[in-house]
Amino acid sequence: MGKCESCIIKEFNALKSLSREELMRVSACKTGKIYRKGQAIFDEGDTINGVYCVKDGVCKLTKLSENGKDQVVKLVVKGGLLGKRSLVSEQKSNLSATALTDMEMCFIPKSEIMSDLEKNPKFTMDVLKGMAEDLRESDNTIVNMAQKSVKRRMAEILMYVHDSFGTDEDDFLNIILSREDYANIVGTATESAIRILSQFKKEGLISTKGKQIKIDNYKKLQWIE
């Protein structure tokens, strides 16, 4: 497990605002954790009492709806911080986090980082900016659900995964999501997601190999309504 003060990952989140001395103290108290694909990181209703820093891998944040389905709220990648809300609130987590790939993470206890929030205003501001960005993304998701068609939302998530995570040597998307995951991200039934992906395939927009998806016509995907 590396030291926080020399870890490049901190440059992607609020930890970059901590001084070297603060990072060394945080490094001494953090815990390294490995999560395997499909493993739960925390569940809705858990008390987190700290933050998780994603060192490698991808996880999904989900919310259980009244009909018993998991709505995917966000994908979190290398450099992301999970549990920021626990630093400023005693509330239990309103989301669940599950590893989509094998992941390496560091957990920093709330008790060890609270003094930095109180004494380092730049760190506090960066944490708040991160929370504000989360709220902005939530607002955008609500608008998208209300105003965009399921086909458009599916096209956008395919392009997002392509742009954010890249492709392998055969041009398949690096992140492999189940059809149920795609359905939960765009807010539709799994059967509907399968039908839309099949339609995209017939139209030459994508090709598939098992769960893997390759985008064959990115420009045309951009024009899906």
JSON list of C-alpha atoms in Angstrom, two decimals:
[
{"chain": "A", "resi": 1, "resn": "MET", "atom": "CA", "xyz": [0.00, 0.00, 0.00]},
{"chain": "A", "resi": 2, "resn": "GLY", "atom": "CA", "xyz": [1.50, 3.31, -1.12]},
{"chain": "A", "resi": 3, "resn": "LYS", "atom": "CA", "xyz": [1.82, 6.55, 0.79]},
{"chain": "A", "resi": 4, "resn": "CYS", "atom": "CA", "xyz": [-0.82, 9.26, 0.28]},
{"chain": "A", "resi": 5, "resn": "GLU", "atom": "CA", "xyz": [1.76, 12.01, -0.10]},
{"chain": "A", "resi": 6, "resn": "SER", "atom": "CA", "xyz": [3.34, 10.25, -3.10]},
{"chain": "A", "resi": 7, "resn": "CYS", "atom": "CA", "xyz": [0.13, 8.80, -4.62]},
{"chain": "A", "resi": 8, "resn": "ILE", "atom": "CA", "xyz": [-0.82, 10.32, -7.99]},
{"chain": "A", "resi": 9, "resn": "ILE", "atom": "CA", "xyz": [-4.49, 9.42, -7.39]},
{"chain": "A", "resi": 10, "resn": "LYS", "atom": "CA", "xyz": [-4.86, 12.26, -4.90]},
{"chain": "A", "resi": 11, "resn": "GLU", "atom": "CA", "xyz": [-4.50, 14.72, -7.79]},
{"chain": "A", "resi": 12, "resn": "PHE", "atom": "CA", "xyz": [-7.96, 13.67, -9.01]},
{"chain": "A", "resi": 13, "resn": "ASN", "atom": "CA", "xyz": [-9.88, 14.53, -5.83]},
{"chain": "A", "resi": 14, "resn": "ALA", "atom": "CA", "xyz": [-10.05, 16.83, -2.80]},
{"chain": "A", "resi": 15, "resn": "LEU", "atom": "CA", "xyz": [-7.06, 15.15, -1.11]},
{"chain": "A", "resi": 16, "resn": "LYS", "atom": "CA", "xyz": [-4.79, 17.23, -3.34]},
{"chain": "A", "resi": 17, "resn": "SER", "atom": "CA", "xyz": [-5.58, 20.21, -1.08]},
{"chain": "A", "resi": 18, "resn": "LEU", "atom": "CA", "xyz": [-4.01, 18.60, 1.99]},
{"chain": "A", "resi": 19, "resn": "SER", "atom": "CA", "xyz": [-0.48, 19.57, 2.98]},
{"chain": "A", "resi": 20, "resn": "ARG", "atom": "CA", "xyz": [2.30, 17.01, 2.90]},
{"chain": "A", "resi": 21, "resn": "GLU", "atom": "CA", "xyz": [2.17, 16.75, 6.70]},
{"chain": "A", "resi": 22, "resn": "GLU", "atom": "CA", "xyz": [-1.60, 16.20, 6.62]},
{"chain": "A", "resi": 23, "resn": "LEU", "atom": "CA", "xyz": [-1.25, 13.56, 3.91]},
{"chain": "A", "resi": 24, "resn": "MET", "atom": "CA", "xyz": [1.43, 11.75, 5.90]},
{"chain": "A", "resi": 25, "resn": "ARG", "atom": "CA", "xyz": [-0.87, 11.62, 8.93]},
{"chain": "A", "resi": 26, "resn": "VAL", "atom": "CA", "xyz": [-3.79, 10.40, 6.81]},
{"chain": "A", "resi": 27, "resn": "SER", "atom": "CA", "xyz": [-1.52, 7.81, 5.19]},
{"chain": "A", "resi": 28, "resn": "ALA", "atom": "CA", "xyz": [-0.59, 6.41, 8.59]},
{"chain": "A", "resi": 29, "resn": "CYS", "atom": "CA", "xyz": [-4.22, 5.72, 9.51]},
{"chain": "A", "resi": 30, "resn": "LYS", "atom": "CA", "xyz": [-5.74, 4.60, 6.19]},
{"chain": "A", "resi": 31, "resn": "THR", "atom": "CA", "xyz": [-6.60, 1.00, 5.39]},
{"chain": "A", "resi": 32, "resn": "GLY", "atom": "CA", "xyz": [-6.00, -0.62, 2.01]},
{"chain": "A", "resi": 33, "resn": "LYS", "atom": "CA", "xyz": [-8.87, -2.71, 0.70]},
{"chain": "A", "resi": 34, "resn": "ILE", "atom": "CA", "xyz": [-9.27, -5.03, -2.30]},
{"chain": "A", "resi": 35, "resn": "TYR", "atom": "CA", "xyz": [-12.73, -5.71, -3.73]},
{"chain": "A", "resi": 36, "resn": "ARG", "atom": "CA", "xyz": [-13.47, -8.35, -6.34]},
{"chain": "A", "resi": 37, "resn": "LYS", "atom": "CA", "xyz": [-15.86, -7.83, -9.24]},
{"chain": "A", "resi": 38, "resn": "GLY", "atom": "CA", "xyz": [-19.44, -8.01, -7.96]},
{"chain": "A", "resi": 39, "resn": "GLN", "atom": "CA", "xyz": [-18.48, -7.53, -4.30]},
{"chain": "A", "resi": 40, "resn": "ALA", "atom": "CA", "xyz": [-20.42, -5.03, -2.19]},
{"chain": "A", "resi": 41, "resn": "ILE", "atom": "CA", "xyz": [-18.37, -2.11, -0.85]},
{"chain": "A", "resi": 42, "resn": "PHE", "atom": "CA", "xyz": [-21.20, -0.80, 1.32]},
{"chain": "A", "resi": 43, "resn": "ASP", "atom": "CA", "xyz": [-24.98, -1.11, 1.32]},
{"chain": "A", "resi": 44, "resn": "GLU", "atom": "CA", "xyz": [-27.81, 1.37, 1.50]},
{"chain": "A", "resi": 45, "resn": "GLY", "atom": "CA", "xyz": [-28.47, 2.08, 5.16]},
{"chain": "A", "resi": 46, "resn": "ASP", "atom": "CA", "xyz": [-24.88, 1.43, 6.28]},
{"chain": "A", "resi": 47, "resn": "THR", "atom": "CA", "xyz": [-23.01, 3.91, 8.47]},
{"chain": "A", "resi": 48, "resn": "ILE", "atom": "CA", "xyz": [-19.82, 4.65, 6.52]},
{"chain": "A", "resi": 49, "resn": "ASN", "atom": "CA", "xyz": [-17.86, 6.87, 8.96]},
{"chain": "A", "resi": 50, "resn": "GLY", "atom": "CA", "xyz": [-15.14, 7.77, 6.49]},
{"chain": "A", "resi": 51, "resn": "VAL", "atom": "CA", "xyz": [-14.25, 8.07, 2.83]},
{"chain": "A", "resi": 52, "resn": "TYR", "atom": "CA", "xyz": [-13.12, 5.53, 0.25]},
{"chain": "A", "resi": 53, "resn": "CYS", "atom": "CA", "xyz": [-10.53, 6.67, -2.28]},
{"chain": "A", "resi": 54, "resn": "VAL", "atom": "CA", "xyz": [-10.65, 4.63, -5.50]},
{"chain": "A", "resi": 55, "resn": "LYS", "atom": "CA", "xyz": [-7.08, 3.73, -6.43]},
{"chain": "A", "resi": 56, "resn": "ASP", "atom": "CA", "xyz": [-7.99, 1.42, -9.32]},
{"chain": "A", "resi": 57, "resn": "GLY", "atom": "CA", "xyz": [-11.12, -0.08, -10.84]},
{"chain": "A", "resi": 58, "resn": "VAL", "atom": "CA", "xyz": [-14.75, 0.97, -11.31]},
{"chain": "A", "resi": 59, "resn": "CYS", "atom": "CA", "xyz": [-17.79, 0.69, -9.06]},
{"chain": "A", "resi": 60, "resn": "LYS", "atom": "CA", "xyz": [-21.47, 1.55, -9.40]},
{"chain": "A", "resi": 61, "resn": "LEU", "atom": "CA", "xyz": [-23.61, 3.51, -6.94]},
{"chain": "A", "resi": 62, "resn": "THR", "atom": "CA", "xyz": [-27.20, 2.29, -6.83]},
{"chain": "A", "resi": 63, "resn": "LYS", "atom": "CA", "xyz": [-30.47, 3.23, -5.14]},
{"chain": "A", "resi": 64, "resn": "LEU", "atom": "CA", "xyz": [-33.14, 0.63, -4.40]},
{"chain": "A", "resi": 65, "resn": "SER", "atom": "CA", "xyz": [-36.49, 1.81, -5.80]},
{"chain": "A", "resi": 66, "resn": "GLU", "atom": "CA", "xyz": [-39.93, 1.04, -4.41]},
{"chain": "A", "resi": 67, "resn": "ASN", "atom": "CA", "xyz": [-40.46, -1.70, -7.00]},
{"chain": "A", "resi": 68, "resn": "GLY", "atom": "CA", "xyz": [-37.36, -3.52, -5.78]},
{"chain": "A", "resi": 69, "resn": "LYS", "atom": "CA", "xyz": [-35.09, -2.57, -8.69]},
{"chain": "A", "resi": 70, "resn": "ASP", "atom": "CA", "xyz": [-31.65, -1.04, -8.32]},
{"chain": "A", "resi": 71, "resn": "GLN", "atom": "CA", "xyz": [-31.33, 2.30, -10.13]},
{"chain": "A", "resi": 72, "resn": "VAL", "atom": "CA", "xyz": [-27.72, 2.96, -11.10]},
{"chain": "A", "resi": 73, "resn": "VAL", "atom": "CA", "xyz": [-27.02, 6.53, -10.00]},
{"chain": "A", "resi": 74, "resn": "LYS", "atom": "CA", "xyz": [-23.37, 6.88, -10.96]},
{"chain": "A", "resi": 75, "resn": "LEU", "atom": "CA", "xyz": [-20.23, 5.04, -12.05]},
{"chain": "A", "resi": 76, "resn": "VAL", "atom": "CA", "xyz": [-17.17, 5.91, -9.94]},
{"chain": "A", "resi": 77, "resn": "VAL", "atom": "CA", "xyz": [-13.66, 5.49, -11.36]},
{"chain": "A", "resi": 78, "resn": "LYS", "atom": "CA", "xyz": [-10.02, 5.87, -10.34]},
{"chain": "A", "resi": 79, "resn": "GLY", "atom": "CA", "xyz": [-9.56, 9.01, -8.24]},
{"chain": "A", "resi": 80, "resn": "GLY", "atom": "CA", "xyz": [-13.17, 9.12, -7.02]},
{"chain": "A", "resi": 81, "resn": "LEU", "atom": "CA", "xyz": [-14.09, 9.57, -3.38]},
{"chain": "A", "resi": 82, "resn": "LEU", "atom": "CA", "xyz": [-16.99, 7.62, -1.87]},
{"chain": "A", "resi": 83, "resn": "GLY", "atom": "CA", "xyz": [-18.69, 8.62, 1.37]},
{"chain": "A", "resi": 84, "resn": "LYS", "atom": "CA", "xyz": [-18.01, 12.36, 1.32]},
{"chain": "A", "resi": 85, "resn": "ARG", "atom": "CA", "xyz": [-21.44, 13.00, 2.79]},
{"chain": "A", "resi": 86, "resn": "SER", "atom": "CA", "xyz": [-20.48, 11.04, 5.92]},
{"chain": "A", "resi": 87, "resn": "LEU", "atom": "CA", "xyz": [-17.92, 13.75, 6.70]},
{"chain": "A", "resi": 88, "resn": "VAL", "atom": "CA", "xyz": [-20.56, 16.45, 7.18]},
{"chain": "A", "resi": 89, "resn": "SER", "atom": "CA", "xyz": [-23.59, 14.40, 8.21]},
{"chain": "A", "resi": 90, "resn": "GLU", "atom": "CA", "xyz": [-24.51, 11.61, 10.62]},
{"chain": "A", "resi": 91, "resn": "GLN", "atom": "CA", "xyz": [-26.94, 10.18, 8.09]},
{"chain": "A", "resi": 92, "resn": "LYS", "atom": "CA", "xyz": [-26.66, 6.57, 6.97]},
{"chain": "A", "resi": 93, "resn": "SER", "atom": "CA", "xyz": [-25.75, 5.96, 3.34]},
{"chain": "A", "resi": 94, "resn": "ASN", "atom": "CA", "xyz": [-28.68, 6.37, 0.94]},
{"chain": "A", "resi": 95, "resn": "LEU", "atom": "CA", "xyz": [-26.83, 4.43, -1.78]},
{"chain": "A", "resi": 96, "resn": "SER", "atom": "CA", "xyz": [-25.12, 1.08, -2.24]},
{"chain": "A", "resi": 97, "resn": "ALA", "atom": "CA", "xyz": [-21.70, 0.67, -3.86]},
{"chain": "A", "resi": 98, "resn": "THR", "atom": "CA", "xyz": [-20.71, -2.46, -5.79]},
{"chain": "A", "resi": 99, "resn": "ALA", "atom": "CA", "xyz": [-17.47, -3.23, -7.63]},
{"chain": "A", "resi": 100, "resn": "LEU", "atom": "CA", "xyz": [-17.93, -3.59, -11.41]},
{"chain": "A", "resi": 101, "resn": "THR", "atom": "CA", "xyz": [-14.30, -4.66, -11.81]},
{"chain": "A", "resi": 102, "resn": "ASP", "atom": "CA", "xyz": [-11.63, -5.80, -9.39]},
{"chain": "A", "resi": 103, "resn": "MET", "atom": "CA", "xyz": [-10.86, -2.72, -7.32]},
{"chain": "A", "resi": 104, "resn": "GLU", "atom": "CA", "xyz": [-8.14, -1.33, -5.08]},
{"chain": "A", "resi": 105, "resn": "MET", "atom": "CA", "xyz": [-9.29, 1.26, -2.58]},
{"chain": "A", "resi": 106, "resn": "CYS", "atom": "CA", "xyz": [-8.10, 3.10, 0.52]},
{"chain": "A", "resi": 107, "resn": "PHE", "atom": "CA", "xyz": [-10.42, 3.81, 3.44]},
{"chain": "A", "resi": 108, "resn": "ILE", "atom": "CA", "xyz": [-9.77, 6.90, 5.58]},
{"chain": "A", "resi": 109, "resn": "PRO", "atom": "CA", "xyz": [-11.70, 7.01, 8.90]},
{"chain": "A", "resi": 110, "resn": "LYS", "atom": "CA", "xyz": [-13.83, 10.08, 9.51]},
{"chain": "A", "resi": 111, "resn": "SER", "atom": "CA", "xyz": [-12.20, 10.62, 12.89]},
{"chain": "A", "resi": 112, "resn": "GLU", "atom": "CA", "xyz": [-8.81, 11.08, 11.21]},
{"chain": "A", "resi": 113, "resn": "ILE", "atom": "CA", "xyz": [-9.90, 13.59, 8.59]},
{"chain": "A", "resi": 114, "resn": "MET", "atom": "CA", "xyz": [-12.32, 15.83, 10.49]},
{"chain": "A", "resi": 115, "resn": "SER", "atom": "CA", "xyz": [-9.52, 18.03, 11.87]},
{"chain": "A", "resi": 116, "resn": "ASP", "atom": "CA", "xyz": [-8.41, 18.71, 8.27]},
{"chain": "A", "resi": 117, "resn": "LEU", "atom": "CA", "xyz": [-11.93, 19.86, 7.37]},
{"chain": "A", "resi": 118, "resn": "GLU", "atom": "CA", "xyz": [-11.87, 22.23, 10.35]},
{"chain": "A", "resi": 119, "resn": "LYS", "atom": "CA", "xyz": [-8.35, 23.61, 9.84]},
{"chain": "A", "resi": 120, "resn": "ASN", "atom": "CA", "xyz": [-7.78, 23.52, 6.07]},
{"chain": "A", "resi": 121, "resn": "PRO", "atom": "CA", "xyz": [-10.34, 25.74, 4.28]},
{"chain": "A", "resi": 122, "resn": "LYS", "atom": "CA", "xyz": [-9.07, 24.80, 0.79]},
{"chain": "A", "resi": 123, "resn": "PHE", "atom": "CA", "xyz": [-9.64, 21.10, 1.54]},
{"chain": "A", "resi": 124, "resn": "THR", "atom": "CA", "xyz": [-13.10, 21.87, 2.94]},
{"chain": "A", "resi": 125, "resn": "MET", "atom": "CA", "xyz": [-13.99, 23.87, -0.17]},
{"chain": "A", "resi": 126, "resn": "ASP", "atom": "CA", "xyz": [-12.82, 21.10, -2.49]},
{"chain": "A", "resi": 127, "resn": "VAL", "atom": "CA", "xyz": [-14.91, 18.53, -0.59]},
{"chain": "A", "resi": 128, "resn": "LEU", "atom": "CA", "xyz": [-17.94, 20.82, -0.89]},
{"chain": "A", "resi": 129, "resn": "LYS", "atom": "CA", "xyz": [-17.24, 21.36, -4.60]},
{"chain": "A", "resi": 130, "resn": "GLY", "atom": "CA", "xyz": [-17.21, 17.59, -5.07]},
{"chain": "A", "resi": 131, "resn": "MET", "atom": "CA", "xyz": [-20.56, 17.27, -3.32]},
{"chain": "A", "resi": 132, "resn": "ALA", "atom": "CA", "xyz": [-21.96, 20.14, -5.42]},
{"chain": "A", "resi": 133, "resn": "GLU", "atom": "CA", "xyz": [-20.84, 18.35, -8.58]},
{"chain": "A", "resi": 134, "resn": "ASP", "atom": "CA", "xyz": [-22.62, 15.19, -7.38]},
{"chain": "A", "resi": 135, "resn": "LEU", "atom": "CA", "xyz": [-25.81, 17.23, -6.94]},
{"chain": "A", "resi": 136, "resn": "ARG", "atom": "CA", "xyz": [-25.41, 18.76, -10.43]},
{"chain": "A", "resi": 137, "resn": "GLU", "atom": "CA", "xyz": [-25.10, 15.29, -11.93]},
{"chain": "A", "resi": 138, "resn": "SER", "atom": "CA", "xyz": [-28.20, 14.17, -10.03]},
{"chain": "A", "resi": 139, "resn": "ASP", "atom": "CA", "xyz": [-30.14, 17.16, -11.38]},
{"chain": "A", "resi": 140, "resn": "ASN", "atom": "CA", "xyz": [-29.05, 16.31, -14.93]},
{"chain": "A", "resi": 141, "resn": "THR", "atom": "CA", "xyz": [-30.09, 12.69, -14.45]},
{"chain": "A", "resi": 142, "resn": "ILE", "atom": "CA", "xyz": [-33.57, 13.73, -13.32]},
{"chain": "A", "resi": 143, "resn": "VAL", "atom": "CA", "xyz": [-33.98, 15.99, -16.37]},
{"chain": "A", "resi": 144, "resn": "ASN", "atom": "CA", "xyz": [-32.70, 13.28, -18.72]},
{"chain": "A", "resi": 145, "resn": "MET", "atom": "CA", "xyz": [-35.15, 10.74, -17.29]},
{"chain": "A", "resi": 146, "resn": "ALA", "atom": "CA", "xyz": [-38.04, 13.16, -17.80]},
{"chain": "A", "resi": 147, "resn": "GLN", "atom": "CA", "xyz": [-37.20, 14.61, -21.21]},
{"chain": "A", "resi": 148, "resn": "LYS", "atom": "CA", "xyz": [-35.12, 12.10, -23.18]},
{"chain": "A", "resi": 149, "resn": "SER", "atom": "CA", "xyz": [-36.30, 8.86, -24.75]},
{"chain": "A", "resi": 150, "resn": "VAL", "atom": "CA", "xyz": [-34.99, 5.51, -23.51]},
{"chain": "A", "resi": 151, "resn": "LYS", "atom": "CA", "xyz": [-33.22, 5.04, -26.87]},
{"chain": "A", "resi": 152, "resn": "ARG", "atom": "CA", "xyz": [-31.45, 8.39, -26.48]},
{"chain": "A", "resi": 153, "resn": "ARG", "atom": "CA", "xyz": [-30.40, 7.58, -22.90]},
{"chain": "A", "resi": 154, "resn": "MET", "atom": "CA", "xyz": [-29.08, 4.19, -24.02]},
{"chain": "A", "resi": 155, "resn": "ALA", "atom": "CA", "xyz": [-27.05, 5.80, -26.80]},
{"chain": "A", "resi": 156, "resn": "GLU", "atom": "CA", "xyz": [-25.63, 8.31, -24.33]},
{"chain": "A", "resi": 157, "resn": "ILE", "atom": "CA", "xyz": [-24.55, 5.69, -21.79]},
{"chain": "A", "resi": 158, "resn": "LEU", "atom": "CA", "xyz": [-22.82, 3.69, -24.53]},
{"chain": "A", "resi": 159, "resn": "MET", "atom": "CA", "xyz": [-20.94, 6.82, -25.63]},
{"chain": "A", "resi": 160, "resn": "TYR", "atom": "CA", "xyz": [-20.15, 7.70, -22.00]},
{"chain": "A", "resi": 161, "resn": "VAL", "atom": "CA", "xyz": [-18.62, 4.27, -21.33]},
{"chain": "A", "resi": 162, "resn": "HIS", "atom": "CA", "xyz": [-16.67, 4.53, -24.60]},
{"chain": "A", "resi": 163, "resn": "ASP", "atom": "CA", "xyz": [-15.35, 8.03, -23.88]},
{"chain": "A", "resi": 164, "resn": "SER", "atom": "CA", "xyz": [-14.64, 7.47, -20.17]},
{"chain": "A", "resi": 165, "resn": "PHE", "atom": "CA", "xyz": [-13.15, 3.98, -20.16]},
{"chain": "A", "resi": 166, "resn": "GLY", "atom": "CA", "xyz": [-11.95, 3.36, -23.69]},
{"chain": "A", "resi": 167, "resn": "THR", "atom": "CA", "xyz": [-11.82, 0.11, -25.64]},
{"chain": "A", "resi": 168, "resn": "ASP", "atom": "CA", "xyz": [-9.71, -3.04, -25.69]},
{"chain": "A", "resi": 169, "resn": "GLU", "atom": "CA", "xyz": [-7.46, -4.22, -28.54]},
{"chain": "A", "resi": 170, "resn": "ASP", "atom": "CA", "xyz": [-10.52, -5.53, -30.41]},
{"chain": "A", "resi": 171, "resn": "ASP", "atom": "CA", "xyz": [-12.40, -2.22, -29.95]},
{"chain": "A", "resi": 172, "resn": "PHE", "atom": "CA", "xyz": [-14.90, -3.63, -27.46]},
{"chain": "A", "resi": 173, "resn": "LEU", "atom": "CA", "xyz": [-15.79, -1.36, -24.53]},
{"chain": "A", "resi": 174, "resn": "ASN", "atom": "CA", "xyz": [-13.35, -1.87, -21.66]},
{"chain": "A", "resi": 175, "resn": "ILE", "atom": "CA", "xyz": [-16.10, -1.85, -19.04]},
{"chain": "A", "resi": 176, "resn": "ILE", "atom": "CA", "xyz": [-18.43, -4.83, -19.36]},
{"chain": "A", "resi": 177, "resn": "LEU", "atom": "CA", "xyz": [-21.90, -4.09, -17.99]},
{"chain": "A", "resi": 178, "resn": "SER", "atom": "CA", "xyz": [-24.74, -6.58, -17.86]},
{"chain": "A", "resi": 179, "resn": "ARG", "atom": "CA", "xyz": [-27.92, -5.84, -19.79]},
{"chain": "A", "resi": 180, "resn": "GLU", "atom": "CA", "xyz": [-29.58, -5.38, -16.39]},
{"chain": "A", "resi": 181, "resn": "ASP", "atom": "CA", "xyz": [-26.96, -2.74, -15.49]},
{"chain": "A", "resi": 182, "resn": "TYR", "atom": "CA", "xyz": [-27.67, -0.85, -18.72]},
{"chain": "A", "resi": 183, "resn": "ALA", "atom": "CA", "xyz": [-31.40, -1.05, -17.98]},
{"chain": "A", "resi": 184, "resn": "ASN", "atom": "CA", "xyz": [-30.87, 0.26, -14.45]},
{"chain": "A", "resi": 185, "resn": "ILE", "atom": "CA", "xyz": [-28.70, 3.14, -15.66]},
{"chain": "A", "resi": 186, "resn": "VAL", "atom": "CA", "xyz": [-31.18, 4.39, -18.25]},
{"chain": "A", "resi": 187, "resn": "GLY", "atom": "CA", "xyz": [-34.24, 3.64, -16.10]},
{"chain": "A", "resi": 188, "resn": "THR", "atom": "CA", "xyz": [-36.09, 0.95, -18.03]},
{"chain": "A", "resi": 189, "resn": "ALA", "atom": "CA", "xyz": [-36.92, -2.74, -17.88]},
{"chain": "A", "resi": 190, "resn": "THR", "atom": "CA", "xyz": [-34.19, -5.24, -18.73]},
{"chain": "A", "resi": 191, "resn": "GLU", "atom": "CA", "xyz": [-36.31, -6.57, -21.61]},
{"chain": "A", "resi": 192, "resn": "SER", "atom": "CA", "xyz": [-36.57, -3.06, -23.04]},
{"chain": "A", "resi": 193, "resn": "ALA", "atom": "CA", "xyz": [-32.79, -2.54, -22.77]},
{"chain": "A", "resi": 194, "resn": "ILE", "atom": "CA", "xyz": [-32.17, -5.84, -24.58]},
{"chain": "A", "resi": 195, "resn": "ARG", "atom": "CA", "xyz": [-34.64, -4.86, -27.32]},
{"chain": "A", "resi": 196, "resn": "ILE", "atom": "CA", "xyz": [-33.02, -1.44, -27.85]},
{"chain": "A", "resi": 197, "resn": "LEU", "atom": "CA", "xyz": [-29.51, -2.90, -27.97]},
{"chain": "A", "resi": 198, "resn": "SER", "atom": "CA", "xyz": [-30.73, -5.50, -30.49]},
{"chain": "A", "resi": 199, "resn": "GLN", "atom": "CA", "xyz": [-32.20, -2.68, -32.58]},
{"chain": "A", "resi": 200, "resn": "PHE", "atom": "CA", "xyz": [-28.89, -0.78, -32.44]},
{"chain": "A", "resi": 201, "resn": "LYS", "atom": "CA", "xyz": [-27.16, -3.95, -33.59]},
{"chain": "A", "resi": 202, "resn": "LYS", "atom": "CA", "xyz": [-29.53, -4.44, -36.54]},
{"chain": "A", "resi": 203, "resn": "GLU", "atom": "CA", "xyz": [-28.96, -0.82, -37.57]},
{"chain": "A", "resi": 204, "resn": "GLY", "atom": "CA", "xyz": [-25.18, -1.33, -37.56]},
{"chain": "A", "resi": 205, "resn": "LEU", "atom": "CA", "xyz": [-24.56, 1.02, -34.65]},
{"chain": "A", "resi": 206, "resn": "ILE", "atom": "CA", "xyz": [-23.02, -1.64, -32.41]},
{"chain": "A", "resi": 207, "resn": "SER", "atom": "CA", "xyz": [-21.88, -5.25, -32.49]},
{"chain": "A", "resi": 208, "resn": "THR", "atom": "CA", "xyz": [-21.75, -7.68, -29.58]},
{"chain": "A", "resi": 209, "resn": "LYS", "atom": "CA", "xyz": [-19.86, -10.72, -28.37]},
{"chain": "A", "resi": 210, "resn": "GLY", "atom": "CA", "xyz": [-21.52, -12.16, -25.30]},
{"chain": "A", "resi": 211, "resn": "LYS", "atom": "CA", "xyz": [-21.79, -9.27, -22.83]},
{"chain": "A", "resi": 212, "resn": "GLN", "atom": "CA", "xyz": [-19.16, -7.26, -24.72]},
{"chain": "A", "resi": 213, "resn": "ILE", "atom": "CA", "xyz": [-20.27, -4.33, -26.87]},
{"chain": "A", "resi": 214, "resn": "LYS", "atom": "CA", "xyz": [-18.41, -2.57, -29.69]},
{"chain": "A", "resi": 215, "resn": "ILE", "atom": "CA", "xyz": [-19.54, 0.78, -31.08]},
{"chain": "A", "resi": 216, "resn": "ASP", "atom": "CA", "xyz": [-19.41, 0.57, -34.88]},
{"chain": "A", "resi": 217, "resn": "ASN", "atom": "CA", "xyz": [-21.00, 3.92, -35.75]},
{"chain": "A", "resi": 218, "resn": "TYR", "atom": "CA", "xyz": [-20.36, 6.51, -33.04]},
{"chain": "A", "resi": 219, "resn": "LYS", "atom": "CA", "xyz": [-21.53, 9.44, -35.17]},
{"chain": "A", "resi": 220, "resn": "LYS", "atom": "CA", "xyz": [-24.91, 7.89, -35.83]},
{"chain": "A", "resi": 221, "resn": "LEU", "atom": "CA", "xyz": [-25.33, 7.10, -32.14]},
{"chain": "A", "resi": 222, "resn": "GLN", "atom": "CA", "xyz": [-24.93, 10.83, -31.46]},
{"chain": "A", "resi": 223, "resn": "TRP", "atom": "CA", "xyz": [-28.03, 11.53, -33.56]},
{"chain": "A", "resi": 224, "resn": "ILE", "atom": "CA", "xyz": [-30.33, 9.03, -31.87]},
{"chain": "A", "resi": 225, "resn": "GLU", "atom": "CA", "xyz": [-33.47, 10.75, -30.57]}
]
